[in-house]
Coordinates of C-alpha atoms in Angstrom, one line a residue:
Chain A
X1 CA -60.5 -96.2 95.9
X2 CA -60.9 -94.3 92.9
X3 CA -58.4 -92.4 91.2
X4 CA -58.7 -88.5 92.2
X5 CA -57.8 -86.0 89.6
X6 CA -55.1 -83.4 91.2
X7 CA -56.6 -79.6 91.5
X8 CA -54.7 -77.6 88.7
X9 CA -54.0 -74.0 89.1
X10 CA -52.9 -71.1 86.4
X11 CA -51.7 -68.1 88.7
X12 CA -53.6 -65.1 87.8
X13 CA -52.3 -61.6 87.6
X14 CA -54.3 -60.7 90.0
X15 CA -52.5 -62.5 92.4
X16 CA -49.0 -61.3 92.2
X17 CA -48.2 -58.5 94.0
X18 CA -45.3 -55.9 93.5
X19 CA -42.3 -58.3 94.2
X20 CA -43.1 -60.2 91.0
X21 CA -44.5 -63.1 92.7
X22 CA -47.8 -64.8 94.1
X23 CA -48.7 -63.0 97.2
X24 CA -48.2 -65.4 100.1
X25 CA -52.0 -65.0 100.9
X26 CA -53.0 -66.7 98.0
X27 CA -51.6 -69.9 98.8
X28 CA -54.1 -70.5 101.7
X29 CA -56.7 -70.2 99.2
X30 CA -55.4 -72.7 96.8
X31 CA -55.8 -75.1 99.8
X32 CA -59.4 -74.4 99.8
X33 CA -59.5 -75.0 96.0
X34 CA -57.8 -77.6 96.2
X35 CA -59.3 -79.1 99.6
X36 CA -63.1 -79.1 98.2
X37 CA -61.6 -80.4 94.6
X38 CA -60.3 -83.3 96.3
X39 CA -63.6 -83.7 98.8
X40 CA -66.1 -83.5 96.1
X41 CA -64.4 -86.0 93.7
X42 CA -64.5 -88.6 96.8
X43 CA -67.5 -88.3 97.7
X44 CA -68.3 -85.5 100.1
X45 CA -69.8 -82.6 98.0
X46 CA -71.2 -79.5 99.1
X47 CA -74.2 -80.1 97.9
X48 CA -74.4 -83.6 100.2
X49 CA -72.6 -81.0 102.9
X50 CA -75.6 -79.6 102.9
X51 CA -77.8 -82.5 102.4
X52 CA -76.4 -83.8 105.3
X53 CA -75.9 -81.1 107.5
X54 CA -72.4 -81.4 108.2
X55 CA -69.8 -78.6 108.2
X56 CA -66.3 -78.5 107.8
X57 CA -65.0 -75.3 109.3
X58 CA -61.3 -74.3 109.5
X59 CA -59.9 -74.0 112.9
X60 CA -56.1 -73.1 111.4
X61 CA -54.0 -72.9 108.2
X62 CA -50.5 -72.5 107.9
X63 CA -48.0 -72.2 104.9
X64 CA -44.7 -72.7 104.2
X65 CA -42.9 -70.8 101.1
X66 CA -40.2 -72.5 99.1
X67 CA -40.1 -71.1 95.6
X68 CA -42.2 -68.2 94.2
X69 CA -44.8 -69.3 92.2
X70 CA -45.3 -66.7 89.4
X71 CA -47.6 -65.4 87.0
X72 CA -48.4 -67.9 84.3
X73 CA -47.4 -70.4 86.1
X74 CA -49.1 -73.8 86.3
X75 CA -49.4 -75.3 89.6
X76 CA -50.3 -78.8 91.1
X77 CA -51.6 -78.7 94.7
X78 CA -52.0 -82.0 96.6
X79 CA -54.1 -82.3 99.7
X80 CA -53.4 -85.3 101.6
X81 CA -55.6 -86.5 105.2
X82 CA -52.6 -86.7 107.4
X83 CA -54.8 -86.7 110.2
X84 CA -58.7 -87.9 111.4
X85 CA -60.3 -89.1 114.6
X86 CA -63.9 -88.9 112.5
X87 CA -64.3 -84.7 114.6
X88 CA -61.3 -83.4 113.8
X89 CA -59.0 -83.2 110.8
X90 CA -55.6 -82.2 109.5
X91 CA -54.8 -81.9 105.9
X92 CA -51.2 -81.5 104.3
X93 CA -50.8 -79.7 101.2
X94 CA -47.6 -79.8 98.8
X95 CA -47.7 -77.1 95.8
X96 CA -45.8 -78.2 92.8
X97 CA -44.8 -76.5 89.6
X98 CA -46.3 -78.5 87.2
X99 CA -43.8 -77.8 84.3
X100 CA -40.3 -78.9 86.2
X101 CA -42.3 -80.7 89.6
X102 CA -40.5 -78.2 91.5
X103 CA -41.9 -78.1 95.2
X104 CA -43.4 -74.5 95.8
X105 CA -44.5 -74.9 99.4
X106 CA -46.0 -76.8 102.2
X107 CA -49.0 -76.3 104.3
X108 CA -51.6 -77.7 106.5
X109 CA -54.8 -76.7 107.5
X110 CA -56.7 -77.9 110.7
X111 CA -60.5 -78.8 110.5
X112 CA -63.6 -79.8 112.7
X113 CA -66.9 -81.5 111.7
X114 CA -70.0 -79.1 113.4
X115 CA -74.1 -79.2 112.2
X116 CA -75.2 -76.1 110.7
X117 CA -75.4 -74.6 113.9
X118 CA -72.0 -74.6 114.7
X119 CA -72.1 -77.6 116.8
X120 CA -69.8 -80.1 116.5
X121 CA -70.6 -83.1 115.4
X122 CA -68.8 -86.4 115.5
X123 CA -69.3 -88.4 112.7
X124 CA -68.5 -92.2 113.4
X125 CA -71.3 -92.2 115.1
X126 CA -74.0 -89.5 113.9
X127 CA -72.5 -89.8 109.7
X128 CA -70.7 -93.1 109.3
X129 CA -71.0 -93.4 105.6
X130 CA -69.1 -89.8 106.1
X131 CA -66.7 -91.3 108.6
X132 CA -66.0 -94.1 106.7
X133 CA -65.6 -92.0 103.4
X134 CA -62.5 -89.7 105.4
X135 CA -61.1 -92.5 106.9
X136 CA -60.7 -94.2 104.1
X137 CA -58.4 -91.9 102.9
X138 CA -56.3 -91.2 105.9
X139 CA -52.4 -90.5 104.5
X140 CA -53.2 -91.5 101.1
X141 CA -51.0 -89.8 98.5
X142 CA -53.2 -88.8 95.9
X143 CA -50.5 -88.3 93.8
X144 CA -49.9 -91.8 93.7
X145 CA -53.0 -94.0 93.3
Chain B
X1 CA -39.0 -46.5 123.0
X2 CA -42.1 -44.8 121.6
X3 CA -45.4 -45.7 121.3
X4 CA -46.8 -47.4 118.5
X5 CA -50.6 -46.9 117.6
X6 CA -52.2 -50.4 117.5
X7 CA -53.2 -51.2 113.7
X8 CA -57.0 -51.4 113.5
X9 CA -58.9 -52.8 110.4
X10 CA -62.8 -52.4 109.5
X11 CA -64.0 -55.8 108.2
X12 CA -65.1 -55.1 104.5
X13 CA -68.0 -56.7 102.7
X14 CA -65.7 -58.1 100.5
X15 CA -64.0 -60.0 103.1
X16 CA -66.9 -62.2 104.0
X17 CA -67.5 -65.6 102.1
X18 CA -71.2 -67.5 102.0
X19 CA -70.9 -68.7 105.6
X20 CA -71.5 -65.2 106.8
X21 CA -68.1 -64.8 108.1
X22 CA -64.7 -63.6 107.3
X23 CA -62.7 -65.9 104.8
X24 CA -59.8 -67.3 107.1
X25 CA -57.6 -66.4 104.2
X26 CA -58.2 -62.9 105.2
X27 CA -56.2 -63.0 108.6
X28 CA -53.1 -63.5 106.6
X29 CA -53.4 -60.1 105.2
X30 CA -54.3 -58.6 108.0
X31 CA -50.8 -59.8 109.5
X32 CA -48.9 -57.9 106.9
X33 CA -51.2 -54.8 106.9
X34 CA -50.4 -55.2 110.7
X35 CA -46.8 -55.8 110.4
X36 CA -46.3 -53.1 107.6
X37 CA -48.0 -50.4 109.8
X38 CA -46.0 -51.3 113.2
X39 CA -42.4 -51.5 111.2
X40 CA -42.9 -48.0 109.4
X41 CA -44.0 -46.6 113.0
X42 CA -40.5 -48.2 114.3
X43 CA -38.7 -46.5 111.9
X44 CA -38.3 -49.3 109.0
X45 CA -40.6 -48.3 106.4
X46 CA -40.6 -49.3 102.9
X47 CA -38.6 -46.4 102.1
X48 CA -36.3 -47.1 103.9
X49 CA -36.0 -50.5 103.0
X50 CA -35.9 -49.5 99.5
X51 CA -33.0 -46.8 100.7
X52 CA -30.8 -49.7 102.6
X53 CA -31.9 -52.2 99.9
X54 CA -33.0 -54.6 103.1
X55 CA -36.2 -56.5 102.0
X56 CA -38.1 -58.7 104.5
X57 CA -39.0 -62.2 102.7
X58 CA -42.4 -64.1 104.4
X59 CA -41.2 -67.7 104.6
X60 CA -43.9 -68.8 106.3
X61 CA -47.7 -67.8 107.6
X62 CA -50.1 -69.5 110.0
X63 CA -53.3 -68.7 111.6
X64 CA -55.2 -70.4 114.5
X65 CA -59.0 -69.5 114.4
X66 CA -61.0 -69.0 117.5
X67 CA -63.9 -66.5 117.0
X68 CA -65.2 -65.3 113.2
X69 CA -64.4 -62.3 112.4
X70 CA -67.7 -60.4 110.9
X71 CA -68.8 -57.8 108.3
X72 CA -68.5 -54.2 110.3
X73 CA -66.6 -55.7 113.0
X74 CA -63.5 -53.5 114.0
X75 CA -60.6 -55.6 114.8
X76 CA -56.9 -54.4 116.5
X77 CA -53.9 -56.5 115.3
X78 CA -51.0 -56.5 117.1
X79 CA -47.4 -57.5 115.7
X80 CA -45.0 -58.6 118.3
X81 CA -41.2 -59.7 117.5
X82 CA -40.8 -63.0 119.4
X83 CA -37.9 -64.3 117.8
X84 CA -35.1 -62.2 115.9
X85 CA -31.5 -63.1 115.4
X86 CA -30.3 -60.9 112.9
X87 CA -31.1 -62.7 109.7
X88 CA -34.3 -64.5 110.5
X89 CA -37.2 -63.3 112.9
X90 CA -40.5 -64.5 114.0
X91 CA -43.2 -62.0 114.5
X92 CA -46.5 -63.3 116.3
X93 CA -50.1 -61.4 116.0
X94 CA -53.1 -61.4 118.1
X95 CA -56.4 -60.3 116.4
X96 CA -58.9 -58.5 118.5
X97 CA -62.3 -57.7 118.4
X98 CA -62.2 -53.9 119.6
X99 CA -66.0 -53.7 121.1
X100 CA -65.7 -56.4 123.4
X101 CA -61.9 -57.2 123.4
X102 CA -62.4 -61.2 123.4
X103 CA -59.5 -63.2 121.3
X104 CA -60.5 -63.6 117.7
X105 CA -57.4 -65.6 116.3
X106 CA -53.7 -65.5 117.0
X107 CA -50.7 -66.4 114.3
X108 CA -47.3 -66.2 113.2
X109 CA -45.4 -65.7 110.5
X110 CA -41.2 -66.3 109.7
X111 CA -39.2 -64.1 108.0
X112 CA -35.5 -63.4 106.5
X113 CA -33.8 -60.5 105.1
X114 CA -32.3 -60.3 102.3
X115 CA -30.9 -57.9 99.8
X116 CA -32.7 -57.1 96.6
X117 CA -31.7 -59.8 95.0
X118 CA -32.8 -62.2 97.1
X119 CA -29.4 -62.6 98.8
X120 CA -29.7 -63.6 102.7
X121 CA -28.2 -60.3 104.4
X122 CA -27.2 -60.5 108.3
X123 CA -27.9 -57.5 109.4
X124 CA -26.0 -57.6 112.7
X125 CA -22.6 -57.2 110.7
X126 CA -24.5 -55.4 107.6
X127 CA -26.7 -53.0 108.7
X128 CA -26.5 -52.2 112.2
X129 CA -28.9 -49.6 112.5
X130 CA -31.1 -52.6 111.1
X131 CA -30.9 -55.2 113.8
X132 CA -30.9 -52.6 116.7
X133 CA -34.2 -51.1 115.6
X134 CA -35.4 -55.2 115.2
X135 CA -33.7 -56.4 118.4
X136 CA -35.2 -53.1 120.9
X137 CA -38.2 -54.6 120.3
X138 CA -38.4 -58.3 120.8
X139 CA -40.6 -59.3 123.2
X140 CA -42.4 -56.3 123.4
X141 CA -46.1 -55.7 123.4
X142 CA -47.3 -53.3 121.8
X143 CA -50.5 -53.0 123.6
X144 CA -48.5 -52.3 126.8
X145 CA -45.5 -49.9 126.0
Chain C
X1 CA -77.6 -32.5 106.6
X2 CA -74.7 -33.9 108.9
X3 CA -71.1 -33.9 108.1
X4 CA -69.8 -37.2 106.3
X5 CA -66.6 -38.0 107.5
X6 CA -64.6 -39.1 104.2
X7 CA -63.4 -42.4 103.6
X8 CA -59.8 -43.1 103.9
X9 CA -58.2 -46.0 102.5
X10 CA -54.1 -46.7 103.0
X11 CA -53.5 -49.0 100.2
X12 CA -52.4 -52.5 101.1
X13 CA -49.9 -54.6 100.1
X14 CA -51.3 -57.2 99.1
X15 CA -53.3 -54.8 96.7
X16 CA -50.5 -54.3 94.1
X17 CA -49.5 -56.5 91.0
X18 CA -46.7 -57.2 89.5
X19 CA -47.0 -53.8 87.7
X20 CA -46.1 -52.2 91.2
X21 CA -50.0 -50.3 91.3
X22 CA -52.5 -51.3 92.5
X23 CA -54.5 -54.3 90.7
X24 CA -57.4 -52.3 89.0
X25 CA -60.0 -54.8 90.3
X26 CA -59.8 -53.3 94.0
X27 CA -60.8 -49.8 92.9
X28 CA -64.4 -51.6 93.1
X29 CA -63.9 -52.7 96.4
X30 CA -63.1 -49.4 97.5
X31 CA -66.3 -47.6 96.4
X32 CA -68.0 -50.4 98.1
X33 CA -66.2 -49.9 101.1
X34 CA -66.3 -46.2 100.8
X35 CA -70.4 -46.6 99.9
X36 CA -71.2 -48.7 103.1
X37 CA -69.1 -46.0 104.7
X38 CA -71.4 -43.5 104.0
X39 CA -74.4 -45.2 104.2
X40 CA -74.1 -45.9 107.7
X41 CA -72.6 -42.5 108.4
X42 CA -76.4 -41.1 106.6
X43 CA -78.3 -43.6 108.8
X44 CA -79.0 -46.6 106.6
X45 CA -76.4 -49.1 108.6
X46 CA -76.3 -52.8 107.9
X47 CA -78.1 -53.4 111.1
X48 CA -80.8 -51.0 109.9
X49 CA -80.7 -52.8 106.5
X50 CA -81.6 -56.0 108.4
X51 CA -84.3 -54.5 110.3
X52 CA -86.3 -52.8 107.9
X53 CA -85.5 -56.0 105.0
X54 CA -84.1 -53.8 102.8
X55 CA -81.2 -54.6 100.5
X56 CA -79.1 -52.9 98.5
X57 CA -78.3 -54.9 95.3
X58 CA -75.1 -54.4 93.1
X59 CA -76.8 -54.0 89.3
X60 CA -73.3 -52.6 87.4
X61 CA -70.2 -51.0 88.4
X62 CA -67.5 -49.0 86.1
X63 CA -64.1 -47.5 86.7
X64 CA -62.3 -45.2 84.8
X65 CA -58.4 -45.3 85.5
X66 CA -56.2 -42.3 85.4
X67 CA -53.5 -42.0 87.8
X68 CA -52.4 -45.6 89.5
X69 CA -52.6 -45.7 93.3
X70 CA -49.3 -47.2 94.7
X71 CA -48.5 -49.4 98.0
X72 CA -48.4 -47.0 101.3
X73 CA -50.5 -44.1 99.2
X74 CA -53.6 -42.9 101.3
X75 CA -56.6 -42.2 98.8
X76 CA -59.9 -40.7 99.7
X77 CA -62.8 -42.2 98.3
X78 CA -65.7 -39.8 97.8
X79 CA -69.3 -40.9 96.7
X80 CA -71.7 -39.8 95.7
X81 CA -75.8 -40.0 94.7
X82 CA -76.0 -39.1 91.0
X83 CA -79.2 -40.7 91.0
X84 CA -82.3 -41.6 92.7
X85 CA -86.0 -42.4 92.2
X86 CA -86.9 -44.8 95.0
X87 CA -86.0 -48.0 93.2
X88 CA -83.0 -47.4 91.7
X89 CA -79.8 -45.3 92.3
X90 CA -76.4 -44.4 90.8
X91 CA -73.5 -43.7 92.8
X92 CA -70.3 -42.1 91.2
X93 CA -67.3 -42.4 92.9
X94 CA -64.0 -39.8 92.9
X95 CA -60.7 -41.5 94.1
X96 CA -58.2 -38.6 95.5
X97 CA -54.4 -39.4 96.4
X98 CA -54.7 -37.7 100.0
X99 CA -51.5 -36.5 100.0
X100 CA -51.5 -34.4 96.6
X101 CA -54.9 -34.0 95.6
X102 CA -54.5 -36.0 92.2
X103 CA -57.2 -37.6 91.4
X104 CA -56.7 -40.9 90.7
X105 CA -59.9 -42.8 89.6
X106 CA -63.7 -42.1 88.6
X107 CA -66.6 -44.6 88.8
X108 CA -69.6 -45.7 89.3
X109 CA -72.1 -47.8 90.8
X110 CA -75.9 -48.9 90.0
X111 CA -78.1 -50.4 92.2
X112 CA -81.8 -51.4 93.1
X113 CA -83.3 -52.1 96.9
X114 CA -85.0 -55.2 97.3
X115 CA -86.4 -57.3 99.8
X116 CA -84.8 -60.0 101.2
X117 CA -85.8 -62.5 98.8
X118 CA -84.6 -60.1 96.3
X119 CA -87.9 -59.1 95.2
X120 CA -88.0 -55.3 94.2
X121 CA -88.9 -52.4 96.9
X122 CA -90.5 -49.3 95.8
X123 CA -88.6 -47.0 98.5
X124 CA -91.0 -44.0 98.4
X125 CA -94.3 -45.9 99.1
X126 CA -92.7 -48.8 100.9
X127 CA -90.2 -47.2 103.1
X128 CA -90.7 -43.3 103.1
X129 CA -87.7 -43.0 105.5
X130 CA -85.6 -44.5 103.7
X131 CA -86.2 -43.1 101.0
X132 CA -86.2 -39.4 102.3
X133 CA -82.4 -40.4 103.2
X134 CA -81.6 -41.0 100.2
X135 CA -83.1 -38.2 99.1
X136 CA -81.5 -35.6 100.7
X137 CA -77.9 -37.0 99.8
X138 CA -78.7 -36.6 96.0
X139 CA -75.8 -34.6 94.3
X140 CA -74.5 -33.8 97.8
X141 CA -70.3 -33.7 97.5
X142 CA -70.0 -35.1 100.4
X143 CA -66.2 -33.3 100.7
X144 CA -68.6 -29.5 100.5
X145 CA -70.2 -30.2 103.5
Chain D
X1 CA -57.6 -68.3 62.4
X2 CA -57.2 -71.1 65.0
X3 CA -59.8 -72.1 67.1
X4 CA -59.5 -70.5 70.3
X5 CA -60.1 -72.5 73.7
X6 CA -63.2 -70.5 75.6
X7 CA -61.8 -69.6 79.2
X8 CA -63.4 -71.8 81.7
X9 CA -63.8 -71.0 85.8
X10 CA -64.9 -72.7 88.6
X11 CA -66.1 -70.3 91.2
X12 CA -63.7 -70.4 94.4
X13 CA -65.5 -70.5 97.8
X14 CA -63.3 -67.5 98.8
X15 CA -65.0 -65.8 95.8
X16 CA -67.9 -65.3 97.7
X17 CA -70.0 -63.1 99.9
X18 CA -71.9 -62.9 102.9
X19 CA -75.1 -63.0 100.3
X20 CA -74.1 -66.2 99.3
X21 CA -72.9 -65.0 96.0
X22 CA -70.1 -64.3 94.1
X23 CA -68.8 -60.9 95.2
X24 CA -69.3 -58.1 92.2
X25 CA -65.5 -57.3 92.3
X26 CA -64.6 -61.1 91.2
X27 CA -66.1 -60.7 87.6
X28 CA -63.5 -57.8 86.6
X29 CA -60.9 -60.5 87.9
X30 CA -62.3 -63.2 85.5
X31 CA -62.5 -61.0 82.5
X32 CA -58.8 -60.2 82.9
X33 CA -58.0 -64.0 83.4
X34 CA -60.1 -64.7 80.0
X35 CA -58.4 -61.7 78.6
X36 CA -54.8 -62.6 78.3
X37 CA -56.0 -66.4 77.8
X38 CA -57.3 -65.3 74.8
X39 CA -54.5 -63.2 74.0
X40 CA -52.2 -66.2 74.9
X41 CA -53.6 -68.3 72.7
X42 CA -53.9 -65.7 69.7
X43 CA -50.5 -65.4 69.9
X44 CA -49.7 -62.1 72.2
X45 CA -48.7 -64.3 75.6
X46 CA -47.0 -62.1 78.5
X47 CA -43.8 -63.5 77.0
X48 CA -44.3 -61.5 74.5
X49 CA -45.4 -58.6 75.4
X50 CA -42.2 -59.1 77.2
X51 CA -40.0 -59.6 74.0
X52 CA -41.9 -56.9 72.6
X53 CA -41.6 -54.2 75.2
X54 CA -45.4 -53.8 74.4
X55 CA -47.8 -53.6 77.5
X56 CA -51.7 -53.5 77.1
X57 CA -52.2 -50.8 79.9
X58 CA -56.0 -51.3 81.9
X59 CA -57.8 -47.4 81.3
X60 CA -61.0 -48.5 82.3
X61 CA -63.8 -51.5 83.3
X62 CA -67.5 -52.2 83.7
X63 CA -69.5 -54.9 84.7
X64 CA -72.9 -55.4 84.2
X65 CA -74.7 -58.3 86.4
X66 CA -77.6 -60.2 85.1
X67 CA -77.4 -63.5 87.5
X68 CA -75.4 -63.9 90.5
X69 CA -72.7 -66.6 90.1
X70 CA -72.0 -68.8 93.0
X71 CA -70.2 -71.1 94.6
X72 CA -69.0 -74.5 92.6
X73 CA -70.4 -73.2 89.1
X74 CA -68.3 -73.4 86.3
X75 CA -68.9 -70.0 84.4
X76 CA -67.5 -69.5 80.3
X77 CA -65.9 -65.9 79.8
X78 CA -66.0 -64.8 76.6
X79 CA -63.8 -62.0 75.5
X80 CA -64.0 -60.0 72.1
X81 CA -62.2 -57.4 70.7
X82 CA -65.0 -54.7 70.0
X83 CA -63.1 -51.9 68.8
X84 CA -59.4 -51.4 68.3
X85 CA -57.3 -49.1 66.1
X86 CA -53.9 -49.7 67.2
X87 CA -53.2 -47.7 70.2
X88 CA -56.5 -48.1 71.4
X89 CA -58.6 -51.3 72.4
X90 CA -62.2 -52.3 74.0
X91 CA -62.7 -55.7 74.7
X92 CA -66.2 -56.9 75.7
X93 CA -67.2 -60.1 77.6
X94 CA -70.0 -62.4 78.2
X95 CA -69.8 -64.4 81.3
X96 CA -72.0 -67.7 81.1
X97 CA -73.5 -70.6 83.3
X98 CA -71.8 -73.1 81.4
X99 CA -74.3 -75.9 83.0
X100 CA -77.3 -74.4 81.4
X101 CA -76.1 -71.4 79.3
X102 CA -77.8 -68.3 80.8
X103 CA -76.0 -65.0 80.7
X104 CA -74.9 -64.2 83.9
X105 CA -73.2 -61.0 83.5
X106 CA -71.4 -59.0 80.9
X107 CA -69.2 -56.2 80.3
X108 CA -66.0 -54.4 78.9
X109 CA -62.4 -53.3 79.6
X110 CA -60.9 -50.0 77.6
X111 CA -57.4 -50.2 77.2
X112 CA -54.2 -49.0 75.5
X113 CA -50.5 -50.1 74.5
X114 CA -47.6 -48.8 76.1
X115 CA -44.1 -49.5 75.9
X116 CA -42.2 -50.6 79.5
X117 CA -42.5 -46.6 80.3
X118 CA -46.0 -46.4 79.5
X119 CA -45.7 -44.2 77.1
X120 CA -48.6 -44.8 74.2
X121 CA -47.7 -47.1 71.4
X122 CA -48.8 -47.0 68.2
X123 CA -49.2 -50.8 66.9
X124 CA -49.6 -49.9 63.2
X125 CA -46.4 -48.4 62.7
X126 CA -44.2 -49.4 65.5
X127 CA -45.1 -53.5 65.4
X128 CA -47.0 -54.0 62.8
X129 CA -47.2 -57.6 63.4
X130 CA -48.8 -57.1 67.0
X131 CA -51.0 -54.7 64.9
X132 CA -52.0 -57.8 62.8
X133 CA -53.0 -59.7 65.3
X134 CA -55.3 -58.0 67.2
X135 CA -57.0 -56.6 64.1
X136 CA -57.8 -59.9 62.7
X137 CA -59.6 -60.9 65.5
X138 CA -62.1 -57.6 66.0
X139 CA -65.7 -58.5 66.4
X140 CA -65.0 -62.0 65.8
X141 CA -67.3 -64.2 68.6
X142 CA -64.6 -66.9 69.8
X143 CA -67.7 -69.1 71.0
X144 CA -68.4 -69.5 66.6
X145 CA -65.0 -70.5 65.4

């Protein structure tokens, strides 16, 4: 398994908001940065996403807020495949300060696998090179290999 | 207890992404918007929590996805308080499409108050005018008062 | 000419930076939101857009600052056709603090109609109802109507 | 004068619209995130300003678009200091395909100094270091040192 590089974040003015700190809303977004950082690097582009027809759509996100992230501020965010049945998918997230390691929050977001037509799509059988490519990530720490 | 006009949002341009549909990041702001707009009308508006020095932290977001959201679209988002104890309360939304009145996504988020420094307040024994505006309406839909 | 009903804009939450105003990037979301607004009010709607294959492209957009908008204010956005040939337009844009009048924001907006392959459309020859809409709205102050 | 690192983007998914482009407002957001990069790196971080007391207030922006941007390209910003007298500044930007250098957009921000009550600052006598740097660095193209 090759070594993933971990999605890097500065926070933007832009996305504080008039407590001083990151608006909560922006963290579900550094999922998806994070999420198609991770994907692309192993294997699963958007470009072969389209190549290959297959969507990944988001069927639920959630967050969970620890410590403010700030402006300035460096972040780490670290998807991990917690769960994957080859059409449905849950991913973990941890956000970490990347100056002190601090942990900023938690999340998860909830995934199916559908054609371009919405449809889904099981892909053990219809994409098993994709299959194979999730699976073999299932609960790996990417943090740690 | 008095009526509170459901909060109803336009779907801007700028809230679509590439697949033609709202980015699910969007809902998440729509909760607050929603959440914002019910509280003032209940009689804790940002004035006010500036006045008692009572700030409402988010400590954690989620959204479940069922229908997209599109460009035009007029949704209704409605707050309700499902769980409130006095120092942490849950407030649970339901997004609707307003033409045809079907389910678009439903969510959550948790919250605690605190004072302005970030200080958990209980607002039972603090600020008693507080919790009894909270507490009259847990449970409560607002689509139905 | 028909009356334009205004657009009215309560400023978000999630719109203001850690300056406590609203981030100054959002001002161009407004006029778009105010501009589609209008648009649709004078009879060139989305879905007509899509019928007739006409697009309206986003060539440049300015905004001069004066007066910041704040969390809770409700600001009228007024625009207006400043220019118009058949190919090409310029909208300026006033921002208004409801409340008091101020005003709180010029700007402007350039833009060509295309096809949907983004090709150029001559309005006048191409689409003479279209562009007789347009038209009619040039240098209208849509809040004199 | 040290080199100065050019401000590098990847463009988010959420950073894009239902044309399957990079939504105009985004731009304005990237030349403020390539602004105080610069800045930090020239020696005025937000730490300073803080120190300092010394805010660069936003007064106006303008974007010009040449190419859309879209999703997954890594864009340059390149900001310069185009005029600037001490109380006044106008910075100008280039945003650039950084796969095959085309110009995809360009524009400027107006802006003065303020102290922490926005009233107007005058660099060249009040902090004539801060003056300093910002002077040394008009018209100077950071993508030829």
């Amino acid at each position: 398994m090759d070594k993933i590089n971990l999605y890097e974040h500065r926070v933007s003015y832009y996305e504080t908001d008039q407590m001083g700190i990151v608006h909560h809303s922006n963290y579900i977004r550094w999922f998806e940065d994070a999420r198609i950082d991770f994907l692309e690097q192993a294997g699963f582009s958007y470009k072969k996403m389209e190549d290959t027809g297959v969507m990944i759509v988001v069927l639920g996100a959630s967050c969970e807020y620890k410590i403010s992230a700030r402006f300035g501020d460096r972040v780490i965010v670290i998807p991990k495949i917690s769960e994957f049945n080859g059409f449905k998918m849950k991913i973990t997230y941890r956000v970490i300060n990347k100056e002190n390691g601090s942990l900023l929050a938690t999340g998860e977001t909830l995934h199916c696998f559908t054609d371009l037509n919405l449809k889904p799509v099981r892909t053990k059988k219809d994409h098993p090179e994709i299959y194979k490519l999730f699976y073999d990530y299932i609960d790996v720490d990417l943090d740690k290999i």
